[in-house]
Amino acid sequence: MRIHSIDAVRGLAILGILFMNITFHQNGYANYAFFEEPLLSDTVISLFNTLFLDGRFRSLFCLLFGAGLAIQFEACEKRGQHFLDFSQARLKWLFVLGLLHGVFIFSGDILLYYSLCAFFILKHFTLPQDELKKKSIHYLIVGSAIMLVGGLVMAFVFDMGAELATRPSETFNEEVALWQSGYLTQLGIQASFMLSTVIVAPFTMLWQSMGLMMFGAYLYRAGFFNHGFSSLLFKKLVLVAIVTSIITALPQFLFEQVTLDVIPMFTSIPAIFCALVYAHLLINIRHTAAWWYQSLINCGKVALTLYLTQSIALAVLFRIVMPAYFPNFIYSVTLLDLLLVTIAFTAVQVILANAITKHFNQGPFEALWRKMYLRSFHKKQKLKHDEKEQLTYMDEV
């Protein structure tokens, strides 16, 4: 039986993540380039993203991914199936989908990364609750320390942020020309980005992500997705989320080099607490019959389909339509423009999710993924069964 609160939180995450990914969709090489003379709207939206959005939906996805693994563990136990074999089959095909998605469509892919994170922690799902919670917190502390130290090093030692191009500038124009030079060039850039993401993961987000997944599994087993946190604990989380969010936003005003590309490393820490706050709020209004809540549930049911169609539709928009009919768009686009595009596309996704779930039990990409991993799983089980029978036969002879 599906837990509707999990679907609702997943729906929020899949719709919310586009608000952060949209800048990378419109320019997959240089991301968003600020203007030399900063726009007020850019400053306001950037600050809002830092306080409420940046890293929050990635953290929600990690929590939900871990909860999903815990649900699969229970289901495998009830059916007498081998959890590792089943999960590894699912993750293997998620890895393939992520690889294809990241190289050929959008290098900001998270599917490949999440599948790798999950592979490393599967063995921990047999741990008792207290040990699972303790280990997840250890991973989160180590991961947050790595991100904090890494951000400080990048900001104050290597001064990497100051090297990002602004508009108008010759560097930015060269980057745009390279990005728009052809699909083969884009493939090379995307493949390189995917490879670099995997290589640097142990030194950046890996430990936090694994900790969040394990903590998500712990929360599911503790019944969090049925009742949320206690009132006192929730108030403490809100306070910590507010304080840490403000602290990580301050560098945008104090240090120019931090403003440009290091802030996401800092915001990954308050993102953990904010994600828990967002999840609690949705869980505690789960009994509402409001259309928007049901729409979130529907979006959560087809999250994989929505995620992949986001990339396909926006690749067509920003790489084919805009260069052909609005060639100056990439030079003049603002964060406000991208926000309006995101809001419009979010409405389209909600309509699409409601239409799919009205007529089908799952989305097309969910169905494809399920077909592939079940085929792999059953094939492996058959091979094990045949090997066992062969060994039995040999023993009898």
Coordinates of C-alpha atoms in Angstrom, one line a residue:
M1 CA 0.0 0.0 0.0
R2 CA 1.4 3.4 -1.0
I3 CA 2.1 6.0 1.6
H4 CA 0.5 9.2 0.2
S5 CA 2.6 11.5 2.4
I6 CA 5.8 10.1 0.8
D7 CA 4.3 10.7 -2.7
A8 CA 3.3 14.2 -1.7
V9 CA 6.8 15.0 -0.4
R10 CA 8.3 13.5 -3.6
G11 CA 6.0 15.6 -5.7
L12 CA 7.2 18.7 -3.9
A13 CA 10.8 17.7 -4.5
I14 CA 10.4 16.9 -8.2
L15 CA 8.6 20.2 -8.9
G16 CA 10.9 22.2 -6.6
I17 CA 14.2 20.9 -8.1
L18 CA 13.5 22.6 -11.4
F19 CA 13.6 26.0 -9.7
M20 CA 17.3 25.3 -9.0
N21 CA 18.1 23.3 -12.2
I22 CA 16.6 25.8 -14.6
T23 CA 19.7 28.0 -14.8
F24 CA 21.8 25.0 -15.8
H25 CA 19.2 23.9 -18.3
Q26 CA 19.4 27.2 -20.2
N27 CA 23.2 27.0 -20.4
G28 CA 24.7 23.6 -19.7
Y29 CA 28.3 24.9 -19.9
A30 CA 28.5 28.2 -18.1
N31 CA 25.3 27.9 -16.0
Y32 CA 23.8 31.3 -15.3
A33 CA 26.1 34.3 -15.8
F34 CA 25.3 37.4 -13.7
F35 CA 25.5 40.9 -15.2
E36 CA 28.5 43.1 -14.5
E37 CA 26.0 45.6 -13.2
P38 CA 23.9 43.4 -10.9
L39 CA 20.1 43.4 -11.4
L40 CA 17.9 43.9 -8.3
S41 CA 15.7 41.0 -9.4
D42 CA 18.7 38.7 -9.8
T43 CA 19.9 39.6 -6.3
V44 CA 16.5 39.1 -4.7
I45 CA 15.9 35.8 -6.4
S46 CA 19.4 34.5 -5.7
L47 CA 19.0 35.4 -2.0
F48 CA 15.6 33.7 -1.9
N49 CA 17.1 30.6 -3.5
T50 CA 19.9 30.5 -0.9
L51 CA 17.4 30.8 2.0
F52 CA 14.7 28.5 0.9
L53 CA 15.5 26.4 -2.2
D54 CA 19.2 25.6 -2.7
G55 CA 19.9 22.0 -1.8
R56 CA 16.6 21.6 -0.1
F57 CA 15.0 19.4 -2.8
R58 CA 18.1 17.4 -3.3
S59 CA 18.1 16.6 0.4
L60 CA 14.4 15.7 0.2
F61 CA 15.1 13.3 -2.6
C62 CA 17.9 11.6 -0.6
L63 CA 15.6 11.2 2.4
L64 CA 12.9 9.7 0.2
F65 CA 15.4 7.5 -1.6
G66 CA 16.4 6.0 1.7
A67 CA 12.8 5.6 2.8
G68 CA 12.1 3.8 -0.5
L69 CA 15.0 1.4 0.1
A70 CA 13.6 0.7 3.5
I71 CA 10.2 -0.1 2.0
Q72 CA 11.8 -2.4 -0.5
F73 CA 13.7 -4.1 2.3
E74 CA 10.4 -4.8 4.2
A75 CA 8.7 -6.0 1.0
C76 CA 11.6 -8.4 0.2
E77 CA 11.5 -9.8 3.7
K78 CA 7.8 -10.5 3.4
R79 CA 8.1 -12.2 0.0
G80 CA 11.2 -14.1 1.0
Q81 CA 13.3 -12.4 -1.7
H82 CA 16.9 -11.4 -1.5
F83 CA 17.0 -7.7 -0.8
L84 CA 20.5 -7.1 -2.1
D85 CA 19.8 -8.8 -5.4
F86 CA 16.5 -7.0 -5.9
S87 CA 17.9 -3.5 -5.0
Q88 CA 21.1 -4.0 -7.0
A89 CA 19.0 -4.8 -10.1
R90 CA 16.9 -1.6 -9.5
L91 CA 20.0 0.5 -8.9
K92 CA 21.9 -0.9 -11.9
W93 CA 19.1 0.2 -14.3
L94 CA 18.7 3.5 -12.5
F95 CA 22.5 4.0 -13.1
V96 CA 22.0 3.2 -16.8
L97 CA 19.1 5.7 -17.1
G98 CA 21.1 8.3 -15.3
L99 CA 24.1 7.7 -17.5
L100 CA 22.1 8.1 -20.7
H101 CA 20.2 11.1 -19.3
G102 CA 23.4 12.8 -18.1
V103 CA 25.5 12.3 -21.3
F104 CA 22.8 12.8 -24.0
I105 CA 20.4 15.2 -22.4
F106 CA 21.3 17.0 -19.1
S107 CA 24.6 16.7 -17.3
G108 CA 23.0 17.9 -14.1
D109 CA 21.5 14.4 -13.7
I110 CA 21.0 13.0 -10.2
L111 CA 19.9 9.5 -11.0
L112 CA 23.4 8.1 -11.6
Y113 CA 24.7 9.8 -8.5
Y114 CA 21.8 8.5 -6.3
S115 CA 22.3 5.0 -7.6
L116 CA 26.0 5.0 -6.7
C117 CA 25.2 6.4 -3.2
A118 CA 22.6 3.7 -2.6
F119 CA 25.0 0.9 -3.7
F120 CA 27.4 1.9 -0.9
I121 CA 24.8 1.8 1.9
L122 CA 22.7 -1.3 1.0
K123 CA 24.4 -3.4 3.6
H124 CA 23.4 -1.0 6.4
F125 CA 19.7 -1.7 6.0
T126 CA 20.0 -4.8 8.1
L127 CA 21.2 -2.7 11.1
P128 CA 18.9 -2.1 14.1
Q129 CA 17.2 1.2 14.3
D130 CA 19.6 2.8 16.9
E131 CA 22.6 1.8 14.9
L132 CA 21.2 3.0 11.6
K133 CA 20.4 6.3 13.2
K134 CA 23.8 6.6 14.7
K135 CA 25.6 5.7 11.5
S136 CA 23.5 8.1 9.4
I137 CA 24.3 11.0 11.8
H138 CA 28.0 10.2 11.6
Y139 CA 27.8 10.3 7.8
L140 CA 25.9 13.6 7.9
I141 CA 28.5 15.2 10.3
V142 CA 31.4 14.0 8.2
G143 CA 29.8 15.1 5.0
S144 CA 28.8 18.5 6.3
A145 CA 32.4 19.0 7.6
I146 CA 33.8 18.1 4.2
M147 CA 31.4 20.5 2.5
L148 CA 32.2 23.4 4.9
V149 CA 35.9 23.0 4.7
G150 CA 35.8 22.5 0.9
G151 CA 33.7 25.6 0.5
L152 CA 36.1 27.7 2.6
V153 CA 39.1 26.3 0.8
M154 CA 37.6 27.1 -2.6
A155 CA 36.6 30.6 -1.5
F156 CA 39.6 31.8 0.4
V157 CA 42.6 29.8 -0.9
F158 CA 41.9 29.1 -4.6
D159 CA 39.5 32.0 -5.1
M160 CA 37.7 29.9 -7.7
G161 CA 34.5 31.9 -7.6
A162 CA 36.0 35.1 -8.9
E163 CA 36.8 33.4 -12.2
L164 CA 33.2 32.9 -13.4
A165 CA 32.2 35.0 -16.4
T166 CA 29.8 37.9 -16.2
R167 CA 27.7 39.5 -18.9
P168 CA 28.6 41.2 -21.1
S169 CA 32.2 39.9 -21.4
E170 CA 34.4 38.2 -24.0
T171 CA 34.8 35.1 -21.8
F172 CA 31.0 34.7 -21.6
N173 CA 30.6 35.1 -25.4
E174 CA 33.3 32.5 -26.0
E175 CA 31.5 30.1 -23.6
V176 CA 28.2 30.6 -25.3
A177 CA 29.8 30.1 -28.7
L178 CA 31.3 26.8 -27.6
W179 CA 28.1 25.6 -26.0
Q180 CA 26.1 26.4 -29.1
S181 CA 28.7 25.1 -31.6
G182 CA 26.9 21.7 -32.0
Y183 CA 25.4 18.7 -30.3
L184 CA 28.7 16.7 -30.4
T185 CA 30.4 19.5 -28.5
Q186 CA 27.6 19.4 -26.0
L187 CA 27.9 15.6 -25.6
G188 CA 31.6 16.0 -24.8
I189 CA 30.9 18.7 -22.3
Q190 CA 28.1 16.7 -20.6
A191 CA 30.2 13.5 -20.5
S192 CA 33.1 15.3 -19.0
F193 CA 30.8 16.9 -16.4
M194 CA 29.3 13.6 -15.5
L195 CA 32.8 12.0 -15.1
S196 CA 34.0 14.8 -13.0
T197 CA 30.9 14.6 -10.8
V198 CA 31.6 11.0 -10.0
I199 CA 35.3 11.6 -9.4
V200 CA 34.8 14.5 -7.0
A201 CA 31.8 13.0 -5.2
P202 CA 33.8 11.5 -2.3
F203 CA 35.2 15.0 -1.6
T204 CA 31.9 16.8 -1.8
M205 CA 28.3 15.5 -1.5
L206 CA 28.7 11.8 -1.3
W207 CA 28.8 11.4 2.5
Q208 CA 26.0 13.8 3.1
S209 CA 23.8 12.1 0.5
M210 CA 24.5 8.6 2.0
G211 CA 23.8 9.9 5.5
L212 CA 20.5 11.4 4.3
M213 CA 19.4 8.2 2.6
M214 CA 20.1 6.2 5.8
F215 CA 18.4 8.8 7.9
G216 CA 15.4 8.6 5.5
A217 CA 15.3 4.8 6.1
Y218 CA 15.4 5.4 9.9
L219 CA 12.6 8.0 9.7
Y220 CA 10.4 5.6 7.7
R221 CA 10.9 2.8 10.2
A222 CA 10.2 5.2 13.1
G223 CA 6.8 6.1 11.5
F224 CA 7.8 9.7 10.6
F225 CA 5.9 9.6 7.3
N226 CA 2.7 8.9 9.2
H227 CA 2.9 11.5 12.0
G228 CA 6.0 13.7 11.5
F229 CA 8.0 15.0 14.4
S230 CA 6.9 16.0 17.9
S231 CA 5.9 19.6 18.3
L232 CA 9.0 20.4 20.4
L233 CA 11.4 18.7 18.0
F234 CA 9.8 20.5 15.0
K235 CA 10.2 23.9 16.7
K236 CA 13.9 23.1 17.3
L237 CA 14.4 22.1 13.7
V238 CA 12.7 25.3 12.4
L239 CA 15.0 27.4 14.6
V240 CA 18.1 25.6 13.4
A241 CA 17.0 25.8 9.8
I242 CA 16.4 29.6 10.1
V243 CA 19.7 30.3 11.8
T244 CA 21.9 28.2 9.5
S245 CA 20.1 29.5 6.4
I246 CA 20.8 33.1 7.5
I247 CA 24.5 32.3 8.3
T248 CA 25.1 30.7 4.9
A249 CA 23.4 33.6 3.2
L250 CA 25.7 36.2 4.8
P251 CA 28.8 35.4 2.7
Q252 CA 26.8 36.6 -0.4
F253 CA 27.0 40.1 1.0
L254 CA 30.5 39.9 2.6
F255 CA 32.6 38.1 0.1
E256 CA 32.3 38.4 -3.7
Q257 CA 34.1 35.2 -4.5
V258 CA 31.8 33.2 -2.3
T259 CA 28.7 34.7 -4.0
L260 CA 29.4 33.1 -7.3
D261 CA 29.9 29.3 -7.1
V262 CA 30.8 28.3 -3.5
I263 CA 27.5 29.1 -1.8
P264 CA 25.9 25.7 -2.7
M265 CA 28.6 24.0 -0.6
F266 CA 27.6 26.0 2.4
T267 CA 23.8 25.8 1.8
S268 CA 24.0 22.0 1.8
I269 CA 24.1 22.1 5.6
P270 CA 20.9 24.1 6.3
A271 CA 19.3 22.2 3.5
I272 CA 19.2 19.2 5.7
F273 CA 17.2 20.9 8.4
C274 CA 15.0 22.7 5.9
A275 CA 14.2 19.5 4.0
L276 CA 13.0 17.9 7.3
V277 CA 10.9 21.0 8.0
Y278 CA 9.3 20.9 4.6
A279 CA 8.6 17.1 4.9
H280 CA 7.0 17.5 8.3
L281 CA 4.7 20.3 7.1
L282 CA 3.4 18.2 4.2
I283 CA 3.0 15.1 6.3
N284 CA 0.9 17.0 8.8
I285 CA -1.5 18.3 6.3
R286 CA -1.9 14.9 4.6
H287 CA -5.5 14.6 5.5
T288 CA -6.6 17.6 3.4
A289 CA -8.6 16.9 0.3
A290 CA -7.3 20.0 -1.4
W291 CA -6.6 19.6 -5.2
W292 CA -3.1 20.9 -4.8
Y293 CA -2.2 18.2 -2.3
Q294 CA -3.6 15.5 -4.5
S295 CA -1.7 17.0 -7.4
L296 CA 1.5 16.7 -5.3
I297 CA 0.7 13.1 -4.7
N298 CA 0.2 12.5 -8.4
C299 CA 3.4 14.2 -9.2
G300 CA 5.2 12.0 -6.7
K301 CA 3.8 8.9 -8.3
V302 CA 5.3 9.7 -11.7
A303 CA 8.4 11.6 -10.4
L304 CA 10.8 9.8 -12.7
T305 CA 8.8 10.5 -15.8
L306 CA 8.5 14.2 -14.8
Y307 CA 12.2 14.5 -14.1
L308 CA 13.2 13.1 -17.4
T309 CA 10.6 15.0 -19.4
Q310 CA 11.8 18.2 -17.7
S311 CA 15.2 17.6 -19.3
I312 CA 13.9 16.6 -22.7
A313 CA 11.4 19.5 -23.0
L314 CA 13.9 22.1 -21.7
A315 CA 16.7 20.8 -24.0
V316 CA 14.4 21.4 -26.9
L317 CA 13.4 24.8 -25.7
F318 CA 16.8 26.2 -24.8
R319 CA 19.0 24.4 -27.4
I320 CA 16.7 24.3 -30.4
V321 CA 13.8 26.8 -30.2
M322 CA 15.5 29.7 -28.5
P323 CA 18.7 29.7 -30.6
A324 CA 16.7 29.5 -33.8
Y325 CA 14.0 32.0 -33.1
F326 CA 15.3 34.1 -30.2
P327 CA 19.2 34.1 -30.6
N328 CA 19.7 36.9 -28.1
F329 CA 17.9 35.1 -25.3
I330 CA 21.0 33.6 -23.8
Y331 CA 22.7 37.0 -23.7
S332 CA 19.8 38.8 -22.1
V333 CA 18.0 36.3 -20.0
T334 CA 17.5 37.1 -16.3
L335 CA 16.7 35.0 -13.3
L336 CA 13.2 36.5 -13.4
D337 CA 12.7 35.3 -16.9
L338 CA 13.8 31.8 -15.9
L339 CA 11.5 31.9 -12.9
L340 CA 8.5 32.6 -15.1
V341 CA 9.5 29.8 -17.4
T342 CA 9.8 27.5 -14.4
I343 CA 6.4 28.5 -13.0
A344 CA 4.8 27.9 -16.4
F345 CA 6.5 24.5 -16.9
T346 CA 5.5 23.5 -13.3
A347 CA 1.9 24.0 -14.2
V348 CA 2.3 21.9 -17.3
Q349 CA 3.9 19.1 -15.2
V350 CA 1.1 19.2 -12.7
I351 CA -1.4 18.8 -15.5
L352 CA 0.6 16.0 -17.1
A353 CA 0.9 14.1 -13.8
N354 CA -2.8 14.4 -13.1
A355 CA -3.6 13.1 -16.6
I356 CA -1.2 10.1 -16.4
T357 CA -2.3 9.0 -12.9
K358 CA -6.0 9.3 -14.0
H359 CA -5.5 6.6 -16.6
F360 CA -2.4 4.6 -15.6
N361 CA -0.9 3.2 -12.4
Q362 CA 2.6 4.5 -13.2
G363 CA 4.4 6.8 -15.7
P364 CA 6.0 5.5 -18.9
F365 CA 9.6 5.8 -17.5
E366 CA 8.6 4.1 -14.2
A367 CA 7.1 1.2 -16.3
L368 CA 10.3 1.0 -18.4
W369 CA 12.5 1.0 -15.3
R370 CA 10.4 -1.6 -13.6
K371 CA 10.4 -3.9 -16.6
M372 CA 14.2 -3.8 -16.9
Y373 CA 15.1 -4.3 -13.3
L374 CA 12.5 -7.1 -12.8
R375 CA 13.9 -8.9 -15.8
S376 CA 17.4 -8.6 -14.4
F377 CA 16.3 -9.7 -11.0
H378 CA 14.4 -12.8 -12.1
K379 CA 17.2 -13.7 -14.5
K380 CA 19.7 -13.7 -11.6
Q381 CA 17.4 -15.7 -9.4
K382 CA 16.9 -18.3 -12.1
L383 CA 20.7 -18.6 -12.5
K384 CA 21.1 -19.0 -8.7
H385 CA 18.3 -21.6 -8.7
D386 CA 20.0 -23.5 -11.5
E387 CA 23.4 -23.4 -9.8
K388 CA 21.8 -24.7 -6.6
E389 CA 20.1 -27.6 -8.4
Q390 CA 23.4 -28.4 -10.2
L391 CA 25.3 -28.5 -6.9
T392 CA 22.5 -30.7 -5.3
Y393 CA 22.7 -33.0 -8.3
M394 CA 26.5 -33.2 -8.0
D395 CA 26.3 -34.0 -4.3
E396 CA 23.8 -36.8 -4.9
V397 CA 26.0 -38.3 -7.6

